[in-house]
PDB file of C-alpha atoms and ligand atoms in Angstrom:
ATOM      1  CA  MET A 239       1.391 -27.653 -15.904  1.00 95.00           C
ATOM      2  CA  LYS A 240       0.421 -27.121 -12.264  1.00 96.00           C
ATOM      3  CA  THR A 241       1.965 -29.670 -10.003  1.00 97.00           C
ATOM      4  CA  ILE A 242       0.378 -31.217  -6.966  1.00 97.00           C
ATOM      5  CA  THR A 243       2.356 -28.777  -4.932  1.00 97.00           C
ATOM      6  CA  ALA A 244       1.246 -25.863  -6.888  1.00 98.00           C
ATOM      7  CA  ILE A 245      -2.300 -26.976  -6.571  1.00 98.00           C
ATOM      8  CA  LYS A 246      -2.032 -27.399  -2.889  1.00 98.00           C
ATOM      9  CA  ASN A 247      -0.396 -24.026  -2.498  1.00 97.00           C
ATOM     10  CA  SER A 248      -3.241 -22.261  -4.423  1.00 96.00           C
ATOM     11  CA  LYS A 249      -5.332 -22.530  -1.267  1.00 97.00           C
ATOM     12  CA  GLY A 250      -6.856 -19.162  -0.595  1.00 92.00           C
ATOM     13  CA  LYS A 251      -5.271 -17.638  -3.634  1.00 96.00           C
ATOM     14  CA  ILE A 252      -6.452 -17.174  -7.322  1.00 97.00           C
ATOM     15  CA  PRO A 253      -9.268 -19.865  -7.722  1.00 98.00           C
ATOM     16  CA  LEU A 254      -8.321 -23.105  -9.385  1.00 98.00           C
ATOM     17  CA  THR A 255     -10.077 -23.563 -12.765  1.00 98.00           C
ATOM     18  CA  VAL A 256     -11.316 -27.145 -13.522  1.00 98.00           C
ATOM     19  CA  ILE A 257     -13.311 -28.303 -16.418  1.00 98.00           C
ATOM     20  CA  THR A 258     -14.195 -31.845 -17.500  1.00 98.00           C
ATOM     21  CA  ALA A 259     -13.292 -33.493 -20.789  1.00 98.00           C
ATOM     22  CA  TYR A 260     -13.860 -36.905 -22.269  1.00 98.00           C
ATOM     23  CA  ASP A 261     -12.048 -36.908 -25.621  1.00 98.00           C
ATOM     24  CA  ALA A 262      -8.877 -35.564 -27.185  1.00 98.00           C
ATOM     25  CA  LEU A 263     -10.558 -32.966 -29.360  1.00 98.00           C
ATOM     26  CA  PHE A 264     -12.134 -30.941 -26.528  1.00 98.00           C
ATOM     27  CA  ALA A 265      -9.133 -31.779 -24.183  1.00 98.00           C
ATOM     28  CA  SER A 266      -6.770 -30.188 -26.650  1.00 98.00           C
ATOM     29  CA  LEU A 267      -8.904 -26.838 -26.663  1.00 98.00           C
ATOM     30  CA  PHE A 268      -8.876 -26.733 -22.931  1.00 98.00           C
ATOM     31  CA  ASP A 269      -5.118 -27.636 -22.581  1.00 98.00           C
ATOM     32  CA  THR A 270      -3.117 -25.173 -20.700  1.00 96.00           C
ATOM     33  CA  LYS A 271      -6.168 -22.805 -20.209  1.00 98.00           C
ATOM     34  CA  VAL A 272      -7.423 -24.481 -17.101  1.00 98.00           C
ATOM     35  CA  ASP A 273      -5.444 -25.708 -14.135  1.00 98.00           C
ATOM     36  CA  ILE A 274      -7.141 -29.208 -14.102  1.00 98.00           C
ATOM     37  CA  ILE A 275      -9.019 -31.359 -16.476  1.00 98.00           C
ATOM     38  CA  LEU A 276     -11.245 -34.001 -14.847  1.00 98.00           C
ATOM     39  CA  VAL A 277     -12.332 -37.011 -16.693  1.00 98.00           C
ATOM     40  CA  GLY A 278     -15.505 -37.260 -14.804  1.00 98.00           C
ATOM     41  CA  ASP A 279     -17.839 -40.125 -14.656  1.00 98.00           C
ATOM     42  CA  SER A 280     -20.497 -37.564 -15.637  1.00 96.00           C
ATOM     43  CA  LEU A 281     -19.508 -38.667 -19.059  1.00 96.00           C
ATOM     44  CA  ASN A 282     -21.842 -41.631 -18.546  1.00 96.00           C
ATOM     45  CA  MET A 283     -24.784 -39.123 -18.677  1.00 92.00           C
ATOM     46  CA  SER A 284     -23.670 -36.165 -20.906  1.00 88.00           C
ATOM     47  CA  PHE A 285     -21.614 -38.238 -23.275  1.00 87.00           C
ATOM     48  CA  ASN A 286     -23.362 -41.619 -23.372  1.00 91.00           C
ATOM     49  CA  ALA A 287     -26.898 -40.623 -22.448  1.00 91.00           C
ATOM     50  CA  LYS A 288     -27.340 -42.924 -19.338  1.00 94.00           C
ATOM     51  CA  PRO A 289     -29.698 -41.813 -16.516  1.00 92.00           C
ATOM     52  CA  ASP A 290     -26.877 -41.623 -13.948  1.00 94.00           C
ATOM     53  CA  THR A 291     -23.136 -42.228 -13.517  1.00 95.00           C
ATOM     54  CA  LEU A 292     -23.553 -45.707 -11.974  1.00 96.00           C
ATOM     55  CA  SER A 293     -22.965 -47.876 -15.029  1.00 96.00           C
ATOM     56  CA  ALA A 294     -19.593 -46.249 -15.892  1.00 97.00           C
ATOM     57  CA  SER A 295     -16.971 -48.793 -15.775  1.00 97.00           C
ATOM     58  CA  MET A 296     -13.094 -48.808 -15.338  1.00 98.00           C
ATOM     59  CA  GLU A 297     -12.788 -49.728 -19.056  1.00 98.00           C
ATOM     60  CA  ILE A 298     -14.819 -46.721 -20.085  1.00 98.00           C
ATOM     61  CA  MET A 299     -12.864 -44.503 -17.836  1.00 98.00           C
ATOM     62  CA  ILE A 300      -9.609 -45.546 -18.865  1.00 98.00           C
ATOM     63  CA  TYR A 301     -10.625 -45.353 -22.577  1.00 98.00           C
ATOM     64  CA  HIS A 302     -11.731 -41.723 -22.106  1.00 98.00           C
ATOM     65  CA  THR A 303      -8.701 -40.768 -19.918  1.00 98.00           C
ATOM     66  CA  LYS A 304      -6.168 -42.033 -22.557  1.00 98.00           C
ATOM     67  CA  ALA A 305      -8.022 -39.911 -25.117  1.00 98.00           C
ATOM     68  CA  VAL A 306      -7.921 -36.839 -22.853  1.00 98.00           C
ATOM     69  CA  CYS A 307      -4.308 -37.432 -22.079  1.00 98.00           C
ATOM     70  CA  ALA A 308      -3.518 -37.639 -25.787  1.00 98.00           C
ATOM     71  CA  GLY A 309      -5.186 -34.285 -26.406  1.00 98.00           C
ATOM     72  CA  ALA A 310      -4.089 -32.432 -23.333  1.00 98.00           C
ATOM     73  CA  LYS A 311      -0.304 -32.798 -22.792  1.00 97.00           C
ATOM     74  CA  ASP A 312       0.309 -29.934 -20.600  1.00 98.00           C
ATOM     75  CA  THR A 313      -2.487 -29.911 -18.018  1.00 98.00           C
ATOM     76  CA  PHE A 314      -2.916 -31.804 -14.733  1.00 98.00           C
ATOM     77  CA  ILE A 315      -5.470 -34.552 -15.493  1.00 98.00           C
ATOM     78  CA  VAL A 316      -7.760 -36.406 -12.991  1.00 98.00           C
ATOM     79  CA  CYS A 317      -9.489 -39.640 -13.607  1.00 98.00           C
ATOM     80  CA  ASP A 318     -12.802 -40.370 -11.846  1.00 98.00           C
ATOM     81  CA  MET A 319     -13.024 -43.639 -10.117  1.00 98.00           C
ATOM     82  CA  PRO A 320     -16.329 -45.182 -11.187  1.00 98.00           C
ATOM     83  CA  PHE A 321     -18.871 -46.612  -8.807  1.00 98.00           C
ATOM     84  CA  GLY A 322     -18.085 -50.077  -7.264  1.00 97.00           C
ATOM     85  CA  THR A 323     -14.375 -49.788  -8.266  1.00 98.00           C
ATOM     86  CA  TYR A 324     -12.891 -48.815  -4.866  1.00 98.00           C
ATOM     87  CA  THR A 325     -15.037 -50.588  -2.208  1.00 96.00           C
ATOM     88  CA  ASN A 326     -12.137 -52.471  -0.619  1.00 97.00           C
ATOM     89  CA  ASP A 327      -8.446 -51.894  -0.490  1.00 98.00           C
ATOM     90  CA  ALA A 328      -7.491 -54.733  -2.860  1.00 98.00           C
ATOM     91  CA  MET A 329      -9.976 -53.570  -5.507  1.00 98.00           C
ATOM     92  CA  ALA A 330      -9.248 -49.814  -4.968  1.00 98.00           C
ATOM     93  CA  LEU A 331      -5.431 -50.355  -5.414  1.00 98.00           C
ATOM     94  CA  HIS A 332      -5.783 -52.573  -8.461  1.00 98.00           C
ATOM     95  CA  ASN A 333      -8.149 -50.162 -10.238  1.00 98.00           C
ATOM     96  CA  ALA A 334      -6.373 -47.050  -9.217  1.00 98.00           C
ATOM     97  CA  SER A 335      -3.093 -48.551 -10.252  1.00 98.00           C
ATOM     98  CA  ARG A 336      -4.568 -49.248 -13.680  1.00 98.00           C
ATOM     99  CA  VAL A 337      -5.181 -45.464 -14.084  1.00 98.00           C
ATOM    100  CA  TYR A 338      -1.469 -44.843 -13.621  1.00 98.00           C
ATOM    101  CA  SER A 339      -0.101 -47.808 -15.567  1.00 98.00           C
ATOM    102  CA  GLU A 340      -2.621 -47.475 -18.528  1.00 98.00           C
ATOM    103  CA  THR A 341      -3.015 -43.723 -18.872  1.00 98.00           C
ATOM    104  CA  ASN A 342      -0.999 -40.464 -18.190  1.00 98.00           C
ATOM    105  CA  ALA A 343      -3.456 -39.100 -15.590  1.00 98.00           C
ATOM    106  CA  HIS A 344      -1.833 -37.603 -12.562  1.00 98.00           C
ATOM    107  CA  ALA A 345      -4.473 -38.572 -10.001  1.00 98.00           C
ATOM    108  CA  VAL A 346      -7.808 -40.215  -9.277  1.00 98.00           C
ATOM    109  CA  LYS A 347     -10.893 -38.911  -7.793  1.00 98.00           C
ATOM    110  CA  ILE A 348     -12.940 -40.701  -5.197  1.00 98.00           C
ATOM    111  CA  GLU A 349     -16.457 -39.863  -3.760  1.00 98.00           C
ATOM    112  CA  GLY A 350     -17.028 -40.161  -0.164  1.00 97.00           C
ATOM    113  CA  GLY A 351     -16.000 -38.584   3.192  1.00 98.00           C
ATOM    114  CA  VAL A 352     -15.253 -40.180   6.694  1.00 98.00           C
ATOM    115  CA  GLY A 353     -16.298 -43.619   5.354  1.00 97.00           C
ATOM    116  CA  ARG A 354     -13.946 -43.560   2.395  1.00 97.00           C
ATOM    117  CA  ALA A 355     -11.018 -42.026   4.136  1.00 98.00           C
ATOM    118  CA  PRO A 356      -9.286 -45.392   4.938  1.00 98.00           C
ATOM    119  CA  ILE A 357      -9.348 -46.264   1.182  1.00 98.00           C
ATOM    120  CA  ILE A 358      -7.968 -42.665   0.309  1.00 98.00           C
ATOM    121  CA  LYS A 359      -5.266 -43.224   2.930  1.00 98.00           C
ATOM    122  CA  MET A 360      -4.249 -46.506   1.555  1.00 98.00           C
ATOM    123  CA  LEU A 361      -4.090 -45.139  -2.110  1.00 98.00           C
ATOM    124  CA  THR A 362      -1.979 -42.214  -1.066  1.00 98.00           C
ATOM    125  CA  GLN A 363       0.279 -44.429   0.971  1.00 98.00           C
ATOM    126  CA  ASN A 364       0.782 -46.385  -2.298  1.00 98.00           C
ATOM    127  CA  SER A 365       1.795 -43.271  -4.049  1.00 98.00           C
ATOM    128  CA  ILE A 366      -1.553 -42.634  -5.861  1.00 98.00           C
ATOM    129  CA  ALA A 367      -2.538 -38.940  -5.730  1.00 98.00           C
ATOM    130  CA  VAL A 368      -6.254 -38.653  -4.707  1.00 98.00           C
ATOM    131  CA  MET A 369      -8.758 -35.749  -5.281  1.00 98.00           C
ATOM    132  CA  GLY A 370     -11.719 -36.158  -2.782  1.00 98.00           C
ATOM    133  CA  HIS A 371     -15.300 -35.482  -3.480  1.00 98.00           C
ATOM    134  CA  ILE A 372     -17.926 -34.732  -0.790  1.00 98.00           C
ATOM    135  CA  GLY A 373     -21.408 -33.042  -0.605  1.00 98.00           C
ATOM    136  CA  LEU A 374     -23.847 -34.253  -3.152  1.00 97.00           C
ATOM    137  CA  MET A 375     -22.083 -37.393  -4.399  1.00 97.00           C
ATOM    138  CA  PRO A 376     -23.782 -38.530  -7.721  1.00 95.00           C
ATOM    139  CA  GLN A 377     -22.680 -42.216  -7.172  1.00 96.00           C
ATOM    140  CA  PHE A 378     -24.817 -42.320  -4.054  1.00 96.00           C
ATOM    141  CA  VAL A 379     -27.881 -41.230  -6.050  1.00 95.00           C
ATOM    142  CA  ARG A 380     -29.849 -44.667  -5.389  1.00 94.00           C
ATOM    143  CA  SER A 381     -28.717 -45.223  -1.891  1.00 94.00           C
ATOM    144  CA  GLU A 382     -29.728 -41.541  -0.940  1.00 92.00           C
ATOM    145  CA  GLY A 383     -32.895 -41.555  -2.910  1.00 93.00           C
ATOM    146  CA  GLY A 384     -32.081 -38.742  -5.357  1.00 93.00           C
ATOM    147  CA  TYR A 385     -29.604 -35.812  -5.805  1.00 94.00           C
ATOM    148  CA  LYS A 386     -29.943 -33.644  -2.598  1.00 94.00           C
ATOM    149  CA  VAL A 387     -28.283 -30.349  -1.866  1.00 97.00           C
ATOM    150  CA  ARG A 388     -26.308 -30.609   1.395  1.00 97.00           C
ATOM    151  CA  GLY A 389     -25.546 -28.321   4.143  1.00 98.00           C
ATOM    152  CA  LYS A 390     -28.960 -27.062   5.037  1.00 98.00           C
ATOM    153  CA  SER A 391     -28.833 -27.698   8.736  1.00 98.00           C
ATOM    154  CA  GLU A 392     -26.073 -27.156  11.276  1.00 98.00           C
ATOM    155  CA  GLU A 393     -25.826 -30.926  11.946  1.00 98.00           C
ATOM    156  CA  ASP A 394     -25.360 -31.640   8.221  1.00 98.00           C
ATOM    157  CA  ILE A 395     -22.630 -28.762   7.969  1.00 98.00           C
ATOM    158  CA  LEU A 396     -20.743 -30.280  10.882  1.00 98.00           C
ATOM    159  CA  GLU A 397     -21.008 -33.722   9.220  1.00 98.00           C
ATOM    160  CA  LEU A 398     -19.538 -32.312   5.928  1.00 98.00           C
ATOM    161  CA  ILE A 399     -16.737 -30.595   7.785  1.00 98.00           C
ATOM    162  CA  GLU A 400     -15.745 -33.989   9.435  1.00 98.00           C
ATOM    163  CA  ASP A 401     -15.973 -35.540   5.871  1.00 98.00           C
ATOM    164  CA  ALA A 402     -13.555 -32.837   4.528  1.00 98.00           C
ATOM    165  CA  LYS A 403     -11.161 -33.227   7.560  1.00 98.00           C
ATOM    166  CA  ALA A 404     -11.079 -37.028   7.275  1.00 98.00           C
ATOM    167  CA  VAL A 405     -10.243 -36.786   3.453  1.00 98.00           C
ATOM    168  CA  GLU A 406      -7.547 -34.248   4.142  1.00 98.00           C
ATOM    169  CA  ARG A 407      -6.009 -36.322   6.869  1.00 98.00           C
ATOM    170  CA  ALA A 408      -6.165 -39.334   4.582  1.00 98.00           C
ATOM    171  CA  GLY A 409      -3.792 -37.500   2.242  1.00 98.00           C
ATOM    172  CA  ALA A 410      -6.035 -36.041  -0.595  1.00 98.00           C
ATOM    173  CA  PHE A 411      -4.488 -33.157  -2.338  1.00 98.00           C
ATOM    174  CA  SER A 412      -7.819 -31.416  -2.992  1.00 98.00           C
ATOM    175  CA  ILE A 413     -11.527 -31.878  -2.547  1.00 98.00           C
ATOM    176  CA  VAL A 414     -14.604 -31.427  -4.871  1.00 98.00           C
ATOM    177  CA  ILE A 415     -17.477 -29.968  -2.918  1.00 98.00           C
ATOM    178  CA  GLU A 416     -20.664 -30.559  -4.933  1.00 98.00           C
ATOM    179  CA  GLY A 417     -24.225 -29.283  -4.481  1.00 98.00           C
ATOM    180  CA  VAL A 418     -23.610 -27.716  -0.970  1.00 98.00           C
ATOM    181  CA  MET A 419     -25.195 -24.450   0.403  1.00 98.00           C
ATOM    182  CA  ALA A 420     -22.725 -21.649  -0.165  1.00 98.00           C
ATOM    183  CA  ASP A 421     -22.257 -20.687   3.507  1.00 98.00           C
ATOM    184  CA  ALA A 422     -21.617 -24.315   4.306  1.00 98.00           C
ATOM    185  CA  ALA A 423     -19.079 -24.737   1.555  1.00 98.00           C
ATOM    186  CA  LYS A 424     -17.413 -21.432   2.860  1.00 98.00           C
ATOM    187  CA  ARG A 425     -17.006 -22.987   6.351  1.00 98.00           C
ATOM    188  CA  ILE A 426     -15.789 -26.401   4.939  1.00 98.00           C
ATOM    189  CA  SER A 427     -13.224 -24.567   2.909  1.00 98.00           C
ATOM    190  CA  ALA A 428     -12.101 -22.584   5.983  1.00 98.00           C
ATOM    191  CA  ALA A 429     -11.771 -25.689   8.126  1.00 98.00           C
ATOM    192  CA  ILE A 430      -9.219 -27.469   5.935  1.00 98.00           C
ATOM    193  CA  SER A 431      -5.797 -26.626   4.504  1.00 98.00           C
ATOM    194  CA  ILE A 432      -6.131 -28.263   1.060  1.00 98.00           C
ATOM    195  CA  PRO A 433      -7.952 -26.495  -1.783  1.00 98.00           C
ATOM    196  CA  THR A 434     -11.741 -27.080  -2.286  1.00 98.00           C
ATOM    197  CA  ILE A 435     -13.096 -27.036  -5.723  1.00 98.00           C
ATOM    198  CA  GLY A 436     -16.711 -26.154  -5.890  1.00 98.00           C
ATOM    199  CA  ILE A 437     -19.561 -27.094  -8.177  1.00 98.00           C
ATOM    200  CA  GLY A 438     -22.943 -25.685  -6.967  1.00 98.00           C
ATOM    201  CA  ALA A 439     -21.175 -24.673  -3.915  1.00 98.00           C
ATOM    202  CA  GLY A 440     -21.113 -20.866  -4.108  1.00 98.00           C
ATOM    203  CA  VAL A 441     -18.199 -18.653  -4.785  1.00 98.00           C
ATOM    204  CA  ASP A 442     -16.091 -19.078  -1.574  1.00 98.00           C
ATOM    205  CA  THR A 443     -14.292 -22.271  -2.487  1.00 98.00           C
ATOM    206  CA  ASP A 444     -10.732 -22.467  -3.679  1.00 98.00           C
ATOM    207  CA  GLY A 445     -11.662 -23.278  -7.217  1.00 98.00           C
ATOM    208  CA  GLN A 446     -14.685 -24.135  -9.508  1.00 98.00           C
ATOM    209  CA  VAL A 447     -15.363 -27.118 -11.655  1.00 98.00           C
ATOM    210  CA  LEU A 448     -18.040 -27.359 -14.581  1.00 98.00           C
ATOM    211  CA  VAL A 449     -18.893 -30.211 -16.823  1.00 97.00           C
ATOM    212  CA  TRP A 450     -17.712 -29.080 -20.284  1.00 97.00           C
ATOM    213  CA  SER A 451     -20.995 -29.896 -22.119  1.00 95.00           C
ATOM    214  CA  ASP A 452     -22.984 -27.905 -19.550  1.00 95.00           C
ATOM    215  CA  MET A 453     -20.624 -24.984 -19.507  1.00 97.00           C
ATOM    216  CA  LEU A 454     -20.577 -24.686 -23.389  1.00 97.00           C
ATOM    217  CA  GLY A 455     -24.414 -25.310 -23.707  1.00 96.00           C
ATOM    218  CA  PHE A 456     -24.191 -28.604 -25.478  1.00 94.00           C
ATOM    219  CA  PHE A 457     -26.183 -30.646 -22.844  1.00 88.00           C
ATOM    220  CA  LYS A 458     -29.870 -29.864 -23.632  1.00 83.00           C
ATOM    221  CA  ALA A 459     -31.698 -32.242 -21.367  1.00 80.00           C
ATOM    222  CA  PHE A 460     -31.708 -29.816 -18.303  1.00 82.00           C
ATOM    223  CA  LYS A 461     -29.697 -26.822 -16.890  1.00 88.00           C
ATOM    224  CA  PRO A 462     -28.925 -27.014 -13.214  1.00 91.00           C
ATOM    225  CA  LYS A 463     -29.091 -23.918 -11.216  1.00 94.00           C
ATOM    226  CA  PHE A 464     -25.350 -23.729 -10.789  1.00 96.00           C
ATOM    227  CA  VAL A 465     -24.472 -23.867 -14.462  1.00 97.00           C
ATOM    228  CA  GLN A 466     -23.686 -20.868 -16.736  1.00 96.00           C
ATOM    229  CA  HIS A 467     -23.610 -21.424 -20.389  1.00 96.00           C
ATOM    230  CA  TYR A 468     -20.468 -19.610 -21.731  1.00 98.00           C
ATOM    231  CA  LEU A 469     -21.548 -20.710 -25.164  1.00 97.00           C
ATOM    232  CA  GLU A 470     -24.825 -21.832 -26.697  1.00 96.00           C
ATOM    233  CA  GLY A 471     -23.148 -24.805 -28.177  1.00 97.00           C
ATOM    234  CA  ALA A 472     -26.141 -26.973 -29.103  1.00 96.00           C
ATOM    235  CA  LYS A 473     -27.811 -24.101 -30.931  1.00 96.00           C
ATOM    236  CA  LEU A 474     -24.611 -23.290 -32.878  1.00 98.00           C
ATOM    237  CA  VAL A 475     -24.237 -26.794 -33.977  1.00 98.00           C
ATOM    238  CA  GLU A 476     -27.941 -27.314 -34.833  1.00 97.00           C
ATOM    239  CA  ASP A 477     -27.993 -24.055 -36.907  1.00 98.00           C
ATOM    240  CA  ALA A 478     -24.694 -25.096 -38.676  1.00 98.00           C
ATOM    241  CA  VAL A 479     -26.052 -28.534 -39.470  1.00 98.00           C
ATOM    242  CA  ASP A 480     -29.365 -27.114 -40.821  1.00 98.00           C
ATOM    243  CA  THR A 481     -27.323 -24.748 -43.069  1.00 98.00           C
ATOM    244  CA  TYR A 482     -25.190 -27.610 -44.340  1.00 98.00           C
ATOM    245  CA  VAL A 483     -28.194 -29.731 -45.135  1.00 98.00           C
ATOM    246  CA  LYS A 484     -29.911 -26.889 -46.971  1.00 98.00           C
ATOM    247  CA  GLU A 485     -26.771 -26.090 -48.972  1.00 98.00           C
ATOM    248  CA  VAL A 486     -26.076 -29.740 -49.976  1.00 98.00           C
ATOM    249  CA  GLN A 487     -29.817 -30.106 -50.977  1.00 98.00           C
ATOM    250  CA  ASN A 488     -29.775 -26.904 -53.106  1.00 98.00           C
ATOM    251  CA  ARG A 489     -26.273 -27.608 -54.450  1.00 98.00           C
ATOM    252  CA  SER A 490     -24.763 -24.446 -53.113  1.00 98.00           C
ATOM    253  CA  PHE A 491     -22.176 -26.705 -51.346  1.00 98.00           C
ATOM    254  CA  PRO A 492     -19.574 -27.664 -52.378  1.00 97.00           C
ATOM    255  CA  ARG A 493     -18.511 -24.459 -54.024  1.00 95.00           C
ATOM    256  CA  LEU A 494     -15.615 -23.895 -56.562  1.00 94.00           C
ATOM    257  CA  GLU A 495     -13.087 -23.469 -53.708  1.00 95.00           C
ATOM    258  CA  HIS A 496     -13.970 -26.812 -52.295  1.00 95.00           C
ATOM    259  CA  THR A 497     -13.659 -28.540 -55.647  1.00 96.00           C
ATOM    260  CA  TYR A 498     -10.818 -30.221 -57.472  1.00 97.00           C
ATOM    261  CA  SER A 499     -11.309 -29.195 -61.074  1.00 93.00           C
ATOM    262  CA  LYS A 500      -9.094 -28.136 -64.093  1.00 88.00           C
TER     263      LYS A 500
HETATM  264  O1  KIV B 274     -18.140 -36.580 -12.802  1.00 95.05           O
HETATM  265  C1  KIV B 274     -17.853 -35.480 -12.861  1.00 95.05           C
HETATM  266  O2  KIV B 274     -17.898 -34.665 -13.841  1.00 95.05           O
HETATM  267  C2  KIV B 274     -17.654 -34.809 -11.605  1.00 95.05           C
HETATM  268  C3  KIV B 274     -17.708 -33.337 -11.462  1.00 95.05           C
HETATM  269  C4  KIV B 274     -19.215 -32.818 -11.394  1.00 95.05           C
HETATM  270  C5  KIV B 274     -17.093 -32.852 -10.217  1.00 95.05           C
HETATM  271  O3  KIV B 274     -17.554 -35.482 -10.550  1.00 95.05           O
END
């Protein structure tokens, strides 16, 4: 398992591989293959069919993080802090401490740049490892009026660089950069000394993260530009279920080898 020090030292070297997982079964398939498993609040959309991440709760995140920790015993695990659970110091410390006391996760992830830096600093000073998250931040979807790719103007790039620097200064060990123009993500990565993990941020970050159900082609509602399907999971499952239904109906399943008989 990669330690926090190893993750930090990977800056500028072989890119970090990060994938989300929400349950023990898939986590066990990803275990030891990737550097980090993220229990993302994206589970609210891809696993629970909600329109956004906003209604994910601490209870939901802890439930899924426990399951992921049970399935992946040898991979660094990060639990996303859901919307509204870290808006002041007391609340953030209480909820992030729950992640450590109720699960085996190694770190929490927090969305926000300059504005969230004081909370990140308070958590890291209380021995809670924090992964930052800047750029397009899904928890800001309503306040920002949608999902908007960032880093299109020089002014916005400079703002993002300030966000990244503030998150680094606050003690985060890495930062997710989501939905940012590739040249901007490259400049952000060059401006800080902790690894950046990109999603929809081009190839010049220090690592990549994808949501497992996007990457394996299970999520059918839409396919963002930055997603590659490494498997057509939904089609494979649907075809298999069609075959099962047909074989049950025409009595070709179960066959002799599946049958207890004398
Ligand atoms: O919730 C999530 O899965 C995330 C990743 C997209 C980085 O935050």
